[in-house]
Tab-separated table of C-alpha atoms in Angstrom:
chain	number	residue	atom	x	y	z
A	392	MET	CA	-2.467	9.240	-15.823
A	393	SER	CA	-0.016	9.254	-13.016
A	394	GLU	CA	3.632	9.691	-13.724
A	395	ALA	CA	6.009	6.819	-14.223
A	396	TRP	CA	9.115	6.443	-15.688
A	397	GLY	CA	11.961	3.808	-16.508
A	398	SER	CA	13.622	1.744	-18.996
A	399	LEU	CA	12.527	-1.705	-20.486
A	400	LEU	CA	14.630	-3.928	-22.617
A	401	ILE	CA	12.702	-6.067	-25.122
A	402	LYS	CA	13.639	-9.024	-27.344
A	403	SER	CA	10.922	-10.279	-29.216
A	404	SER	CA	9.663	-11.743	-32.694
A	405	THR	CA	10.946	-10.011	-35.677
A	406	ASP	CA	7.345	-8.429	-36.342
A	407	VAL	CA	7.054	-6.846	-33.047
A	408	MET	CA	10.501	-5.700	-33.089
A	409	SER	CA	10.241	-4.010	-36.314
A	410	GLY	CA	6.969	-2.361	-35.093
A	411	LEU	CA	8.774	-1.238	-32.152
A	412	GLU	CA	11.713	0.329	-34.098
A	413	GLN	CA	8.814	2.570	-35.933
A	414	SER	CA	7.046	3.720	-33.004
A	415	ASP	CA	8.007	7.423	-32.715
A	416	GLU	CA	6.407	8.538	-29.725
A	417	GLY	CA	4.315	5.992	-28.731
A	418	VAL	CA	3.498	2.141	-28.881
A	419	SER	CA	-0.260	1.237	-30.360
A	420	TRP	CA	-2.415	-1.085	-28.393
A	421	GLU	CA	-2.299	-3.266	-31.677
A	422	LEU	CA	1.434	-3.551	-31.262
A	423	ILE	CA	1.065	-4.175	-27.412
A	424	LEU	CA	-1.450	-7.169	-28.279
A	425	ALA	CA	1.183	-8.365	-30.878
A	426	LEU	CA	3.815	-8.424	-27.972
A	427	PHE	CA	1.328	-10.464	-25.676
A	428	ALA	CA	0.810	-12.749	-28.478
A	429	SER	CA	4.698	-13.223	-29.138
A	430	ALA	CA	5.054	-14.213	-25.538
A	431	GLY	CA	2.229	-16.761	-25.645
A	432	ILE	CA	-0.521	-14.558	-24.187
A	433	GLU	CA	-3.750	-15.142	-25.968
A	434	SER	CA	-6.071	-12.954	-23.904
A	435	PRO	CA	-3.928	-10.309	-22.348
A	436	LEU	CA	-7.061	-8.373	-20.913
A	437	GLU	CA	-7.745	-11.372	-18.615
A	438	THR	CA	-4.199	-11.168	-17.221
A	439	HIS	CA	-4.394	-7.858	-15.067
A	440	SER	CA	-7.456	-5.907	-14.125
A	441	MET	CA	-5.902	-2.569	-15.162
A	442	LEU	CA	-5.487	-3.358	-18.800
A	443	SER	CA	-8.905	-2.771	-19.671
A	444	PHE	CA	-8.303	0.910	-18.792
A	445	SER	CA	-5.565	1.050	-21.354
A	446	GLU	CA	-7.337	-0.860	-24.122
A	447	GLY	CA	-7.159	1.093	-27.471
A	448	ASN	CA	-4.806	3.547	-25.865
A	449	THR	CA	-1.152	4.456	-26.883
A	450	PHE	CA	1.602	3.815	-24.604
A	451	TYR	CA	4.011	6.815	-24.688
A	452	HIS	CA	7.760	6.802	-24.199
A	453	GLU	CA	10.493	9.293	-24.337
A	454	GLY	CA	12.567	7.417	-26.956
A	455	LEU	CA	13.741	4.022	-27.955
A	456	GLU	CA	16.695	2.574	-29.296
A	457	LYS	CA	17.912	-0.595	-30.906
A	458	SER	CA	20.976	-2.252	-29.757
A	459	ALA	CA	22.095	-5.812	-30.308
A	460	ASP	CA	19.226	-7.633	-30.369
A	461	PHE	CA	17.194	-5.715	-28.073
A	462	ILE	CA	14.892	-2.374	-28.069
A	463	GLU	CA	15.556	-0.220	-25.077
A	464	ILE	CA	12.321	1.862	-24.375
A	465	SER	CA	12.627	5.012	-22.124
A	466	ILE	CA	9.020	4.558	-20.886
A	467	PHE	CA	6.666	7.248	-19.689
A	468	GLY	CA	3.269	6.534	-17.958
A	469	ASP	CA	1.951	4.009	-15.804
A	470	GLU	CA	-0.162	2.164	-18.191
A	471	TRP	CA	2.986	0.313	-19.219
A	472	MET	CA	3.255	-1.311	-15.584
A	473	PRO	CA	0.352	-3.734	-15.709
A	474	VAL	CA	1.584	-4.842	-19.396
A	475	VAL	CA	4.973	-5.461	-17.954
A	476	GLN	CA	3.837	-7.100	-14.935
A	477	SER	CA	1.362	-9.571	-16.989
A	478	LEU	CA	4.340	-10.447	-19.658
A	479	VAL	CA	6.628	-11.074	-16.790
A	480	LYS	CA	4.529	-13.111	-14.935
A	481	LEU	CA	2.870	-15.301	-17.658
A	482	GLY	CA	5.053	-14.800	-20.757
A	483	LYS	CA	7.537	-17.047	-22.441
A	484	GLY	CA	9.509	-16.919	-25.634
A	485	ILE	CA	10.568	-13.102	-25.169
A	486	GLU	CA	12.960	-11.403	-23.195
A	487	LEU	CA	12.056	-8.637	-20.960
A	488	TYR	CA	14.381	-6.683	-18.409
A	489	GLY	CA	13.426	-3.394	-16.776
A	490	ILE	CA	12.621	-0.993	-13.877
A	491	ILE	CA	9.737	1.491	-13.760
A	492	GLY	CA	9.712	3.921	-10.774
A	493	HIS	CA	6.310	5.486	-9.844
A	494	GLU	CA	5.547	9.131	-8.654
A	495	TYR	CA	3.645	7.492	-5.496
A	496	GLY	CA	7.020	6.348	-4.135
A	497	PHE	CA	7.465	2.663	-5.448
A	498	ASN	CA	10.050	0.819	-7.914
A	499	GLU	CA	8.966	-2.312	-9.852
A	500	TYR	CA	11.796	-4.663	-11.229
A	501	TYR	CA	11.359	-7.020	-13.820
A	502	VAL	CA	13.026	-9.954	-15.447
A	503	LEU	CA	11.599	-12.627	-18.052
A	504	ASN	CA	14.925	-13.985	-19.450
A	505	ALA	CA	15.771	-16.451	-22.340
A	506	ASP	CA	15.945	-19.487	-19.691
A	507	GLY	CA	12.243	-18.675	-18.700
A	508	LYS	CA	13.295	-17.231	-15.301
A	509	HIS	CA	10.584	-14.832	-14.100
A	510	PHE	CA	11.275	-12.257	-11.490
A	511	PHE	CA	9.075	-9.314	-10.402
A	512	ASP	CA	9.161	-7.443	-7.173
A	513	VAL	CA	8.222	-3.848	-5.912
A	514	VAL	CA	10.049	-1.549	-3.424
A	515	ASP	CA	7.626	0.923	-1.885
A	516	PHE	CA	9.433	3.760	-0.322
A	517	GLU	CA	6.431	5.377	1.267
A	518	GLY	CA	4.637	2.082	2.752
A	519	ASP	CA	4.789	0.899	6.399
A	520	GLU	CA	7.177	-1.732	5.604
A	521	ASP	CA	11.067	-1.679	5.827
A	522	VAL	CA	12.044	-3.092	2.653
A	523	ASP	CA	15.774	-3.481	1.790
A	524	GLU	CA	15.937	-2.199	-1.852
A	525	ASP	CA	19.663	-3.319	-2.063
A	526	ALA	CA	18.572	-6.865	-1.568
A	527	VAL	CA	15.783	-6.705	-4.154
A	528	THR	CA	18.273	-5.066	-6.435
A	529	GLU	CA	20.827	-7.704	-5.919
A	530	GLN	CA	18.152	-10.533	-6.550
A	531	TRP	CA	16.867	-8.740	-9.861
A	532	LEU	CA	20.377	-8.229	-11.090
A	533	LYS	CA	21.027	-12.134	-10.311
A	534	CYS	CA	18.285	-12.716	-12.714
A	535	ILE	CA	19.742	-10.835	-15.788
A	536	PRO	CA	22.766	-12.173	-17.757
A	537	LEU	CA	26.120	-10.353	-17.203
A	538	GLU	CA	26.828	-9.713	-20.704
A	539	ILE	CA	23.309	-7.816	-21.035
A	540	GLN	CA	24.070	-5.641	-17.876
A	541	SER	CA	27.350	-4.886	-19.390
A	542	ALA	CA	25.731	-3.899	-22.627
A	543	PHE	CA	23.186	-1.646	-20.973
A	544	PRO	CA	24.980	-0.010	-18.101
A	545	ALA	CA	22.710	2.856	-17.664
A	546	ILE	CA	19.852	0.668	-16.731
A	547	PHE	CA	21.569	-1.825	-14.489
A	548	ASN	CA	24.441	-0.022	-12.760
A	549	ARG	CA	22.004	0.892	-10.017
A	550	GLY	CA	23.682	2.121	-6.582
A	551	ASN	CA	26.684	3.588	-8.470
A	552	ASP	CA	25.408	6.953	-8.452
A	553	ASP	CA	27.790	8.175	-5.734
A	554	GLU	CA	30.657	7.280	-8.030
A	555	GLU	CA	29.331	9.076	-11.147
A	556	GLU	CA	28.580	12.251	-8.927
A	557	GLU	CA	32.256	12.298	-7.426
A	558	GLY	CA	33.253	11.926	-10.900
A	559	GLU	CA	31.403	15.170	-12.138
A	560	GLU	CA	32.795	17.237	-9.590
């Protein structure tokens, strides 16, 4: 398993949210399937070719916290990436916001908001193309309601690292 890390905010059905809250070290495949079902996706294995490699596995995290109507998951492991990609591209009826960084030098940005707006983009830092990360981040943030950004500043205050570092000196 390659290393990937990041934060996801999820708002789903009561059953899924309850299951997530009880997921100590990882989220079961059964709960991932329930999340897909709550997003209206009946055949998740058909949504992304990489999902078949994760079938039956546990999706690990480094902690989760319930806040307001959301669960914030600090994910660990790249098996989360095809799950989130599929949910964002095909889902409805749930909310999902997040960013995942990968050890191979790219970040993925995700939004599936209450209005049904979908956003998915990748910034590849090691690729041949020059990508304006600030522009991608700006587009990503425009899709996320301000009240959610304010409630979860550790996830959404990208680009303010310099200010934090100056304050730590």
